[in-house]
Short mmCIF file of C-alpha atoms in Angstrom, two decimals:
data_model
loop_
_atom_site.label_atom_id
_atom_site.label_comp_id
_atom_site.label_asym_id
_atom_site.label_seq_id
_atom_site.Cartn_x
_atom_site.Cartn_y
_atom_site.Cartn_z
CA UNK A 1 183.04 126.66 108.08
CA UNK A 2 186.10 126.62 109.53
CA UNK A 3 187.15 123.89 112.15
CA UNK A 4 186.78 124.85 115.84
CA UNK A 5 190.42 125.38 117.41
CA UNK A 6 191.22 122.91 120.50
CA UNK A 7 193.68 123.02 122.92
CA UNK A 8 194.48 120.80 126.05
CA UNK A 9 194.94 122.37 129.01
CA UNK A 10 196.59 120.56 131.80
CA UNK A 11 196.29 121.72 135.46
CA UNK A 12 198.83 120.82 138.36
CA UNK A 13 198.70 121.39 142.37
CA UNK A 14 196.80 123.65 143.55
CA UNK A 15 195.27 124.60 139.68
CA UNK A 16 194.31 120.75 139.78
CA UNK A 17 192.31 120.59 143.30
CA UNK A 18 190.73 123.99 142.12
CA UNK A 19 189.23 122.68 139.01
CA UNK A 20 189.30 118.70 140.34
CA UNK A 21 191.03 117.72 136.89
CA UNK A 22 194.21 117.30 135.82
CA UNK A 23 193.53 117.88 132.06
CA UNK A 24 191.09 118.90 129.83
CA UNK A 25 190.48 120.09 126.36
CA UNK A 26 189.21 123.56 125.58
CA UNK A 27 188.03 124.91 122.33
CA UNK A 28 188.77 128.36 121.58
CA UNK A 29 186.59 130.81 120.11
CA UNK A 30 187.05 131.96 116.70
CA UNK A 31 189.37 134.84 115.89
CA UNK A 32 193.20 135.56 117.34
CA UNK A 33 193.15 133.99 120.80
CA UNK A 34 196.13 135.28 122.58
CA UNK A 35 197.75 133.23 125.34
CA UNK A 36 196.76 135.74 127.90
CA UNK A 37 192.57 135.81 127.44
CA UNK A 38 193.22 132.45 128.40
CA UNK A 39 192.78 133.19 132.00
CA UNK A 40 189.10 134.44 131.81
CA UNK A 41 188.14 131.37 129.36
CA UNK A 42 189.24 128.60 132.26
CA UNK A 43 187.79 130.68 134.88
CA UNK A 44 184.35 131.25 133.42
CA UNK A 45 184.53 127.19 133.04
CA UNK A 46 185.26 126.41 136.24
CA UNK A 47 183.36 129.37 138.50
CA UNK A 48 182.56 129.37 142.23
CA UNK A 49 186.27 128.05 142.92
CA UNK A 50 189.81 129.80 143.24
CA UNK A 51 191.22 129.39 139.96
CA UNK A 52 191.27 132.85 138.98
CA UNK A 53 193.72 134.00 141.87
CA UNK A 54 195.20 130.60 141.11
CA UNK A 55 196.04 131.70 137.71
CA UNK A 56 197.31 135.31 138.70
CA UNK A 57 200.34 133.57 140.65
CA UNK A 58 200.71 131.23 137.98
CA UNK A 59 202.84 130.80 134.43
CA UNK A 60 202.06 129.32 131.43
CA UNK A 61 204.00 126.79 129.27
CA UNK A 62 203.01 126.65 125.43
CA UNK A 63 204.44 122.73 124.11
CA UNK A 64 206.41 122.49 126.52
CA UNK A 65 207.88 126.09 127.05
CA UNK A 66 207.81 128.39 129.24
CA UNK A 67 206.08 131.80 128.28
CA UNK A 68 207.82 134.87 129.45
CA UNK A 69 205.09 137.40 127.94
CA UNK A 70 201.43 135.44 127.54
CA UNK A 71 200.25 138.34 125.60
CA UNK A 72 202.91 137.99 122.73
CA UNK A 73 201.50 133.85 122.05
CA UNK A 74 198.62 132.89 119.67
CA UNK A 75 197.29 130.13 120.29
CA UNK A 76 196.47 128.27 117.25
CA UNK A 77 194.69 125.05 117.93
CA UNK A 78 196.41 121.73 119.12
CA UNK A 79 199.03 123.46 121.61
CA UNK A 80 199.37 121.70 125.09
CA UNK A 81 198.66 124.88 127.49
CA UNK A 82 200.34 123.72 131.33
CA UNK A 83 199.18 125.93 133.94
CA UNK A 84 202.42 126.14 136.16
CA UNK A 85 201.48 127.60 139.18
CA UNK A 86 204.46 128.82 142.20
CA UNK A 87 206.60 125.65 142.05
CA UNK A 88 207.67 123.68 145.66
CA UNK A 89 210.14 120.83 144.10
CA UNK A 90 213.23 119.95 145.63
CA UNK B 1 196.27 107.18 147.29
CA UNK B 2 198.40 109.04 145.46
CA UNK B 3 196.75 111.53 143.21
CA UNK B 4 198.49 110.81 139.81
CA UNK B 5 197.96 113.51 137.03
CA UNK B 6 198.91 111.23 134.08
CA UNK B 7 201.38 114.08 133.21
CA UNK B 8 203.73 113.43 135.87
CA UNK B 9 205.44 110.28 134.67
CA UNK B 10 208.92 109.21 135.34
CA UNK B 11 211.35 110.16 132.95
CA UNK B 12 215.04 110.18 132.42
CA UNK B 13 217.68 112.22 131.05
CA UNK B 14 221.00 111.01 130.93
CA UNK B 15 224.16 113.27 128.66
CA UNK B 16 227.93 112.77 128.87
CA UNK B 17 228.24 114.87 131.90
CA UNK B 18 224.83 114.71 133.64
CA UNK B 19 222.11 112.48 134.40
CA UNK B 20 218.72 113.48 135.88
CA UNK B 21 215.63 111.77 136.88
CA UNK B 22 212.16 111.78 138.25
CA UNK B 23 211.15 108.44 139.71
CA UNK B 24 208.67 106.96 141.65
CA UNK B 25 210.67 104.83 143.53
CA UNK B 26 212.84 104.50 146.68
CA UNK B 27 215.74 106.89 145.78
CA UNK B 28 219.25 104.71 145.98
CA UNK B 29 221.50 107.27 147.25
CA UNK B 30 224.18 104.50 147.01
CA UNK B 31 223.69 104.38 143.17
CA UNK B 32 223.23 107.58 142.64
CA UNK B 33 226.61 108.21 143.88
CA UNK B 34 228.50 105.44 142.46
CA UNK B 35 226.63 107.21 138.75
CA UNK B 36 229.54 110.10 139.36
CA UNK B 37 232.25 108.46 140.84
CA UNK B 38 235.62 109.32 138.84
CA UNK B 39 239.13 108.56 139.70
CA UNK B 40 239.75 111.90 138.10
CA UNK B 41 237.63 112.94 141.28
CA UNK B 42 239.10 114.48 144.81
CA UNK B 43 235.51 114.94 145.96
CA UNK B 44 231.73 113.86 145.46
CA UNK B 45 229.44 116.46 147.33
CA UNK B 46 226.00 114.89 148.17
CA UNK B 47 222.55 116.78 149.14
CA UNK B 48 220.03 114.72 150.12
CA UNK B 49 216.83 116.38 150.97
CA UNK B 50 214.67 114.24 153.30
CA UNK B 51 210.68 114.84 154.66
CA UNK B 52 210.57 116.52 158.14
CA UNK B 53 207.98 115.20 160.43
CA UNK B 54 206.91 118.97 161.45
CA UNK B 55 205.77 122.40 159.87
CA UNK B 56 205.11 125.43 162.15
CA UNK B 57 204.03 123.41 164.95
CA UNK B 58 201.85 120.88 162.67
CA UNK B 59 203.08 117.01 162.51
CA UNK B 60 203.38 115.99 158.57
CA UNK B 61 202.79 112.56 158.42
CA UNK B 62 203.59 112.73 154.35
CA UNK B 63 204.70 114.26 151.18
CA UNK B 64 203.48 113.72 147.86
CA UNK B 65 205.24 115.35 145.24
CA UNK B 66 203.54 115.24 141.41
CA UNK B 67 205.35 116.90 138.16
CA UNK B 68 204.95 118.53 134.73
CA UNK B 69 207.75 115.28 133.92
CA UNK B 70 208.12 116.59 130.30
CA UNK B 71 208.97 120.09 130.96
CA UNK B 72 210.14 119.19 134.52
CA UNK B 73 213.28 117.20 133.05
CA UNK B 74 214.64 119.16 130.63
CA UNK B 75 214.60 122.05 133.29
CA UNK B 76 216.88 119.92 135.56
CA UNK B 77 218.86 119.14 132.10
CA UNK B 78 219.37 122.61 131.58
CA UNK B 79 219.60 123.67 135.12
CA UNK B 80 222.88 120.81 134.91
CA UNK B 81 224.45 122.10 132.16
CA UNK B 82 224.39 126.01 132.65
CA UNK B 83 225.64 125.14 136.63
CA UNK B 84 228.08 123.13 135.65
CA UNK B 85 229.30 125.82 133.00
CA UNK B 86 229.69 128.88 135.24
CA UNK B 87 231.62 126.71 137.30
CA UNK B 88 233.70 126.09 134.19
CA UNK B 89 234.44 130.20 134.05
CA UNK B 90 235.08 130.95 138.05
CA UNK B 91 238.58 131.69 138.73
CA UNK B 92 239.97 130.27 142.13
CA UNK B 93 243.00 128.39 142.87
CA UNK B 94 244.64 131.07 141.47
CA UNK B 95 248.40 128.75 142.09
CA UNK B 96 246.82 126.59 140.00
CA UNK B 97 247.85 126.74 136.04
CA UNK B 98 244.77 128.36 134.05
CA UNK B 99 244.48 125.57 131.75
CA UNK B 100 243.94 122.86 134.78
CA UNK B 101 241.49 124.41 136.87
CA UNK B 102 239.57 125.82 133.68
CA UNK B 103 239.12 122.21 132.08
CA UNK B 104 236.69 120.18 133.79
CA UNK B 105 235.82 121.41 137.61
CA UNK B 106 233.68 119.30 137.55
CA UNK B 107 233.32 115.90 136.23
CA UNK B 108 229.82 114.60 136.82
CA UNK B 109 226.36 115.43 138.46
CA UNK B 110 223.13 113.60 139.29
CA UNK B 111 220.21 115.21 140.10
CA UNK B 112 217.61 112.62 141.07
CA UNK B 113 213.87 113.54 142.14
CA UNK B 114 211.05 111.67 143.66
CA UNK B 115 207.32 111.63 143.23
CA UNK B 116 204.62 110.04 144.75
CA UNK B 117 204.07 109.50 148.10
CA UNK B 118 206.88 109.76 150.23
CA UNK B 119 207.09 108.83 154.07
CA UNK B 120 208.97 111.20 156.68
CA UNK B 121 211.98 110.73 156.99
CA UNK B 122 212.51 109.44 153.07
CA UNK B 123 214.58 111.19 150.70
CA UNK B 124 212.43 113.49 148.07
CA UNK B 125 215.79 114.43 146.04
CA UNK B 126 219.43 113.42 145.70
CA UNK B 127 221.88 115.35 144.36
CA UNK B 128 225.60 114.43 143.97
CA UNK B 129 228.11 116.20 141.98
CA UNK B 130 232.39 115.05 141.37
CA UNK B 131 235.13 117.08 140.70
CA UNK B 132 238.65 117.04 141.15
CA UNK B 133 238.24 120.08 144.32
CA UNK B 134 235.94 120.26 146.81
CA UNK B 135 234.93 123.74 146.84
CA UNK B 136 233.66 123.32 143.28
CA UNK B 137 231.97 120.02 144.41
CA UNK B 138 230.47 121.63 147.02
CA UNK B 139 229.44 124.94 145.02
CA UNK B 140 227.97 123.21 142.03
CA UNK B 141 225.64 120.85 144.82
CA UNK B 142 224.28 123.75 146.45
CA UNK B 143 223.88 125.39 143.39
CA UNK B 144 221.94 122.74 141.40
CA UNK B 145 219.65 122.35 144.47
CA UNK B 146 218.64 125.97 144.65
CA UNK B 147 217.94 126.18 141.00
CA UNK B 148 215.93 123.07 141.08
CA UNK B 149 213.64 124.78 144.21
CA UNK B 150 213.33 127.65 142.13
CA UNK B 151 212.43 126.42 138.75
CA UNK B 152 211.49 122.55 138.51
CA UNK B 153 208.12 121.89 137.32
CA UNK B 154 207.88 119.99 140.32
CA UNK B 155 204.99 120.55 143.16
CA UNK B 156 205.09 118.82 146.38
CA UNK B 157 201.82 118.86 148.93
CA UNK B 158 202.10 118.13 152.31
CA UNK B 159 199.52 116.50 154.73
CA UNK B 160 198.89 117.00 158.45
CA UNK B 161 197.96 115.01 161.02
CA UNK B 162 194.61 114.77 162.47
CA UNK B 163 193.68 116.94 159.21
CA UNK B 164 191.64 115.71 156.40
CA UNK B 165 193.53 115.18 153.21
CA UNK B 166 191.59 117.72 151.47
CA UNK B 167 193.07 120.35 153.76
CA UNK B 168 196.23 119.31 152.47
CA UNK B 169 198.18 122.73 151.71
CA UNK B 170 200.28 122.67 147.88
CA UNK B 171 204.07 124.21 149.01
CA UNK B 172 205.24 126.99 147.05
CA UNK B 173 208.73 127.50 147.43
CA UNK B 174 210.11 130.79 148.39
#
């Protein structure tokens, strides 16, 4: 049996009041998970709030990086997934 | 209370020609500009970006600003270098002899950022930026700042008065 994959996904602003966490660790299903189902796994975990639009508006970084194209990343288990939503620094 | 996502940590960057940083404290302008001061320099250019007490009508009694500090620091790292090296390749001061103006326009730049809970009227960033002309001084500052706003892993929220802190609205800049 082969060992379930896990990654940790952390949440900022808006992604964070959505969901009320700032991290948390997700286990993906079996198969090639590609960066960009990732957006109906956290919503179907966190329903009855606004993360999917949250997640439309938002990018992802892989360790670290930014992702141009989500659908060109496989996730392979232990990746830290940031949900960067519209950025207001500065 | 500041809400504290245990991601957005202070950090610090520092290389020969830039240093950036995301702190929670008090930002010491003075410091910050005595970090690029050069007698090579004619200028130091300084942004310093401050709360305002208002937005469309509402009073903002504060900011709280919370980062991706891993990511978020290397972006200002790399937002540092590649401003300061297109300023490196513009061509003005054309009296000037080519192999002057093209070696070092600019000496040194600090880009500092706060998070946390900041009061109006505090600073939320500091900027400051030498070089031996002003108009590159002056370039490079507004430069850095606009890349910062438009890339920075950095999220500010802002909270109104007489409204409950859950109504708090996350900025997005535009």
């Amino acid at each position: 049996m082969s060992q379930p994959k896990t990654i940790s996904v952390l949440y900022f602003a808006a992604a964070s009041t959505a969901t009320g966490k700032s991290e948390e660790m997700v286990v993906l299903p079996n198969g090639d998970f590609k960066l960009s189902q990732l957006t109906q796994l956290l919503v179907s975990r966190h329903p009855n709030t606004n993360l999917d639009s949250i997640l439309k508006t938002s990018q992802w970084s892989v360790d670290l990086e930014m992702v141009d194209d989500p659908n060109s990343i496989v996730l392979k288990g232990g990746e830290e997934v940031g949900v960067i939503c519209p950025v207001s620094g500065g | 209370m500041d809400s504290r996502p245990p991601a957005s940590i202070e950090a610090y960057l520092e290389t020969a020609q830039h240093v950036c940083a995301l702190t929670y404290n008090h930002l010491d302008t003075q410091r910050i500009i005595s970090s690029v001061e050069d007698h090579g320099a004619g200028a130091i250019a300084v942004f310093i970006g401050t709360t305002r007490n208002s937005f469309h009508g509402k009073r903002v009694t504060r900011l709280e600003y919370q980062a991706y500090s891993r990511i978020a620091i290397r972006t200002l790292s790399t937002i540092a270098s590649t401003v300061v090296a297109s300023a490196t390749r513009s061509d003005h001061q054309p009296e000037v002899p080519l192999e002057i103006t093209r070696a070092n326009p600019i000496i040194r730049c600090a880009i500092h950022h706060r998070l946390g809970t900041i009061p109006v009227g505090e600073a939320s960033i500091v900027i400051a930026v030498s070089a031996p002309h002003r108009h590159e001084a002056f370039a490079v500052c507004e430069e850095l700042l606009e890349e910062v706003k438009k890339k920075a892993q950095i999220w500010k929220r802002e909270f109104y008065e007489g409204e409950d802190d859950s109504a708090a609205e996350w900025k997005v800049n535009t």
